PDB file of C-alpha atoms in Angstrom:
ATOM      1  CA  VAL A   1     -54.431  90.010 -14.672  1.00  0.00           C
ATOM      2  CA  SER A   2     -51.706  92.431 -13.747  1.00  0.00           C
ATOM      3  CA  SER A   3     -48.614  93.008 -15.859  1.00  0.00           C
ATOM      4  CA  GLU A   4     -46.827  90.495 -13.618  1.00  0.00           C
ATOM      5  CA  VAL A   5     -48.564  87.612 -15.393  1.00  0.00           C
ATOM      6  CA  ASP A   6     -48.183  86.885 -19.105  1.00  0.00           C
ATOM      7  CA  GLU A   7     -51.350  85.831 -20.881  1.00  0.00           C
ATOM      8  CA  THR A   8     -50.521  83.166 -23.470  1.00  0.00           C
ATOM      9  CA  VAL A   9     -53.942  82.050 -24.698  1.00  0.00           C
ATOM     10  CA  ASN A  10     -55.901  84.475 -26.834  1.00  0.00           C
ATOM     11  CA  SER A  11     -59.190  82.639 -26.473  1.00  0.00           C
ATOM     12  CA  ILE A  12     -60.852  79.372 -25.604  1.00  0.00           C
ATOM     13  CA  THR A  13     -64.456  79.164 -26.700  1.00  0.00           C
ATOM     14  CA  TYR A  14     -67.240  77.380 -24.809  1.00  0.00           C
ATOM     15  CA  ASP A  15     -70.883  77.138 -25.795  1.00  0.00           C
ATOM     16  CA  SER A  16     -73.346  78.904 -23.485  1.00  0.00           C
ATOM     17  CA  ALA A  17     -74.233  75.771 -21.514  1.00  0.00           C
ATOM     18  CA  GLY A  18     -70.579  74.820 -21.047  1.00  0.00           C
ATOM     19  CA  ALA A  19     -69.582  78.314 -19.976  1.00  0.00           C
ATOM     20  CA  LEU A  20     -72.457  78.499 -17.502  1.00  0.00           C
ATOM     21  CA  ARG A  21     -71.514  75.110 -16.041  1.00  0.00           C
ATOM     22  CA  LEU A  22     -67.846  76.066 -15.650  1.00  0.00           C
ATOM     23  CA  PHE A  23     -67.989  79.733 -14.747  1.00  0.00           C
ATOM     24  CA  GLY A  24     -71.478  80.390 -13.437  1.00  0.00           C
ATOM     25  CA  ASN A  25     -72.712  83.907 -14.071  1.00  0.00           C
ATOM     26  CA  ARG A  26     -69.284  85.524 -13.852  1.00  0.00           C
ATOM     27  CA  PRO A  27     -68.751  88.270 -16.446  1.00  0.00           C
ATOM     28  CA  ALA A  28     -66.220  87.257 -19.126  1.00  0.00           C
ATOM     29  CA  GLU A  29     -63.979  90.221 -18.274  1.00  0.00           C
ATOM     30  CA  HIS A  30     -63.482  88.784 -14.776  1.00  0.00           C
ATOM     31  CA  ILE A  31     -61.978  85.534 -16.102  1.00  0.00           C
ATOM     32  CA  LYS A  32     -58.336  85.393 -17.168  1.00  0.00           C
ATOM     33  CA  VAL A  33     -56.463  82.346 -18.445  1.00  0.00           C
ATOM     34  CA  ILE A  34     -52.931  81.673 -17.237  1.00  0.00           C
ATOM     35  CA  THR A  35     -50.537  78.881 -18.202  1.00  0.00           C
ATOM     36  CA  VAL A  36     -49.007  77.295 -15.106  1.00  0.00           C
ATOM     37  CA  SER A  37     -45.309  76.627 -14.861  1.00  0.00           C
ATOM     38  CA  GLY A  38     -43.686  74.666 -12.062  1.00  0.00           C
ATOM     39  CA  ASP A  39     -44.571  71.556 -10.096  1.00  0.00           C
ATOM     40  CA  SER A  40     -45.513  72.938  -6.673  1.00  0.00           C
ATOM     41  CA  MET A  41     -49.225  72.178  -7.214  1.00  0.00           C
ATOM     42  CA  SER A  42     -48.575  68.852  -8.941  1.00  0.00           C
ATOM     43  CA  GLY A  43     -51.363  66.388  -8.317  1.00  0.00           C
ATOM     44  CA  THR A  44     -53.938  69.151  -8.693  1.00  0.00           C
ATOM     45  CA  ILE A  45     -52.485  71.500 -11.311  1.00  0.00           C
ATOM     46  CA  GLU A  46     -49.623  70.411 -13.558  1.00  0.00           C
ATOM     47  CA  THR A  47     -47.047  72.490 -15.392  1.00  0.00           C
ATOM     48  CA  GLY A  48     -48.521  73.549 -18.732  1.00  0.00           C
ATOM     49  CA  ASP A  49     -52.113  73.420 -17.494  1.00  0.00           C
ATOM     50  CA  TYR A  50     -54.371  76.388 -18.078  1.00  0.00           C
ATOM     51  CA  ILE A  51     -56.020  77.887 -15.025  1.00  0.00           C
ATOM     52  CA  PHE A  52     -59.052  80.120 -15.185  1.00  0.00           C
ATOM     53  CA  VAL A  53     -58.748  82.898 -12.632  1.00  0.00           C
ATOM     54  CA  ASP A  54     -61.529  85.167 -11.377  1.00  0.00           C
ATOM     55  CA  VAL A  55     -59.624  88.448 -11.095  1.00  0.00           C
ATOM     56  CA  SER A  56     -62.576  90.165  -9.421  1.00  0.00           C
ATOM     57  CA  LYS A  57     -61.646  88.084  -6.354  1.00  0.00           C
ATOM     58  CA  ASP A  58     -58.484  90.085  -5.623  1.00  0.00           C
ATOM     59  CA  TYR A  59     -58.887  89.489  -1.897  1.00  0.00           C
ATOM     60  CA  PHE A  60     -58.977  86.441   0.375  1.00  0.00           C
ATOM     61  CA  GLU A  61     -62.571  85.207   0.396  1.00  0.00           C
ATOM     62  CA  GLY A  62     -61.992  81.847   2.061  1.00  0.00           C
ATOM     63  CA  ASP A  63     -59.788  78.802   1.733  1.00  0.00           C
ATOM     64  CA  GLY A  64     -58.962  77.912  -1.865  1.00  0.00           C
ATOM     65  CA  ILE A  65     -56.420  78.125  -4.665  1.00  0.00           C
ATOM     66  CA  TYR A  66     -55.285  81.636  -5.552  1.00  0.00           C
ATOM     67  CA  VAL A  67     -52.871  83.417  -7.862  1.00  0.00           C
ATOM     68  CA  PHE A  68     -50.973  85.991  -5.843  1.00  0.00           C
ATOM     69  CA  SER A  69     -47.702  87.809  -5.665  1.00  0.00           C
ATOM     70  CA  PHE A  70     -45.534  87.782  -2.583  1.00  0.00           C
ATOM     71  CA  LYS A  71     -42.393  89.889  -2.484  1.00  0.00           C
ATOM     72  CA  GLY A  72     -42.502  90.105  -6.283  1.00  0.00           C
ATOM     73  CA  ALA A  73     -42.883  86.379  -7.010  1.00  0.00           C
ATOM     74  CA  VAL A  74     -46.135  85.326  -8.722  1.00  0.00           C
ATOM     75  CA  LEU A  75     -47.437  82.087  -7.223  1.00  0.00           C
ATOM     76  CA  VAL A  76     -50.320  79.649  -7.589  1.00  0.00           C
ATOM     77  CA  LYS A  77     -50.961  78.079  -4.186  1.00  0.00           C
ATOM     78  CA  ARG A  78     -53.636  76.972  -1.806  1.00  0.00           C
ATOM     79  CA  LEU A  79     -54.343  79.606   0.879  1.00  0.00           C
ATOM     80  CA  GLN A  80     -55.948  78.708   4.193  1.00  0.00           C
ATOM     81  CA  PHE A  81     -56.877  80.991   7.076  1.00  0.00           C
ATOM     82  CA  THR A  82     -55.246  80.050  10.401  1.00  0.00           C
ATOM     83  CA  ALA A  83     -54.788  81.762  13.758  1.00  0.00           C
ATOM     84  CA  ASP A  84     -51.196  82.640  12.734  1.00  0.00           C
ATOM     85  CA  GLY A  85     -52.128  84.157   9.356  1.00  0.00           C
ATOM     86  CA  LEU A  86     -52.568  82.711   5.880  1.00  0.00           C
ATOM     87  CA  LEU A  87     -51.126  79.243   5.455  1.00  0.00           C
ATOM     88  CA  VAL A  88     -49.558  78.841   2.005  1.00  0.00           C
ATOM     89  CA  HIS A  89     -49.777  75.220   0.885  1.00  0.00           C
ATOM     90  CA  SER A  90     -48.364  73.472  -2.180  1.00  0.00           C
ATOM     91  CA  ASP A  91     -50.205  70.273  -3.104  1.00  0.00           C
ATOM     92  CA  ASN A  92     -46.858  68.688  -4.052  1.00  0.00           C
ATOM     93  CA  SER A  93     -45.456  67.267  -0.799  1.00  0.00           C
ATOM     94  CA  LYS A  94     -41.894  68.157  -1.881  1.00  0.00           C
ATOM     95  CA  TYR A  95     -42.683  71.738  -0.841  1.00  0.00           C
ATOM     96  CA  ALA A  96     -43.069  72.866   2.767  1.00  0.00           C
ATOM     97  CA  ASP A  97     -46.010  74.927   3.980  1.00  0.00           C
ATOM     98  CA  TRP A  98     -45.321  78.481   5.116  1.00  0.00           C
ATOM     99  CA  THR A  99     -47.357  81.246   6.688  1.00  0.00           C
ATOM    100  CA  ILE A 100     -47.913  84.866   5.761  1.00  0.00           C
ATOM    101  CA  GLY A 101     -48.294  86.556   9.123  1.00  0.00           C
ATOM    102  CA  GLU A 102     -49.529  90.044   9.924  1.00  0.00           C
ATOM    103  CA  SER A 103     -46.014  91.477   9.750  1.00  0.00           C
ATOM    104  CA  HIS A 104     -45.676  90.382   6.094  1.00  0.00           C
ATOM    105  CA  GLU A 105     -49.180  91.152   4.791  1.00  0.00           C
ATOM    106  CA  GLN A 106     -47.897  94.238   2.971  1.00  0.00           C
ATOM    107  CA  TYR A 107     -45.939  91.937   0.619  1.00  0.00           C
ATOM    108  CA  LEU A 108     -49.074  89.993  -0.398  1.00  0.00           C
ATOM    109  CA  LYS A 109     -51.186  90.977  -3.401  1.00  0.00           C
ATOM    110  CA  ILE A 110     -53.941  88.582  -4.397  1.00  0.00           C
ATOM    111  CA  ILE A 111     -54.419  88.622  -8.170  1.00  0.00           C
ATOM    112  CA  GLY A 112     -57.426  86.305  -8.277  1.00  0.00           C
ATOM    113  CA  ARG A 113     -58.995  83.031  -7.268  1.00  0.00           C
ATOM    114  CA  VAL A 114     -58.564  79.907  -9.386  1.00  0.00           C
ATOM    115  CA  ILE A 115     -61.977  78.579 -10.360  1.00  0.00           C
ATOM    116  CA  TYR A 116     -61.118  75.958 -12.953  1.00  0.00           C
ATOM    117  CA  SER A 117     -58.153  74.227 -14.537  1.00  0.00           C
ATOM    118  CA  HIS A 118     -57.786  72.667 -17.953  1.00  0.00           C
ATOM    119  CA  SER A 119     -55.135  69.981 -18.291  1.00  0.00           C
ATOM    120  CA  VAL A 120     -52.961  69.928 -21.348  1.00  0.00           C
ATOM    121  CA  LYS A 121     -51.353  66.623 -22.159  1.00  0.00           C
ATOM    122  CA  ARG A 122     -49.069  66.333 -25.162  1.00  0.00           C
ATOM    123  CA  PHE A 123     -49.002  63.115 -27.144  1.00  0.00           C
ATOM    124  CA  VAL A 124     -46.689  64.094 -29.982  1.00  0.00           C
TER     125      VAL A 124
END
């Protein structure tokens, strides 16, 4: 992950079967763990959750959840291809959808595609 994103987890270990189930045959160096902050994806990804990001997917490869920067802000959002450009969607209905059109593509840098999330719930 670029210097724009702080990595806060040094390691999470999975046995071979668990890693294969979660990450397929992706090389370990392609997977980065990021702690989410904010509620814009609430319902799918909560603040404090860990997301596992395939940083080899630093381009739009189809509709899905991505980590990207836009005009310097690092975001975790759902991206969807439309005739007007990329629709940016927050799963939390408090946030409005917006579109990244051709005239603003230069401000978009995809960091990676979210492939898995791990919820963290505190009980103490």
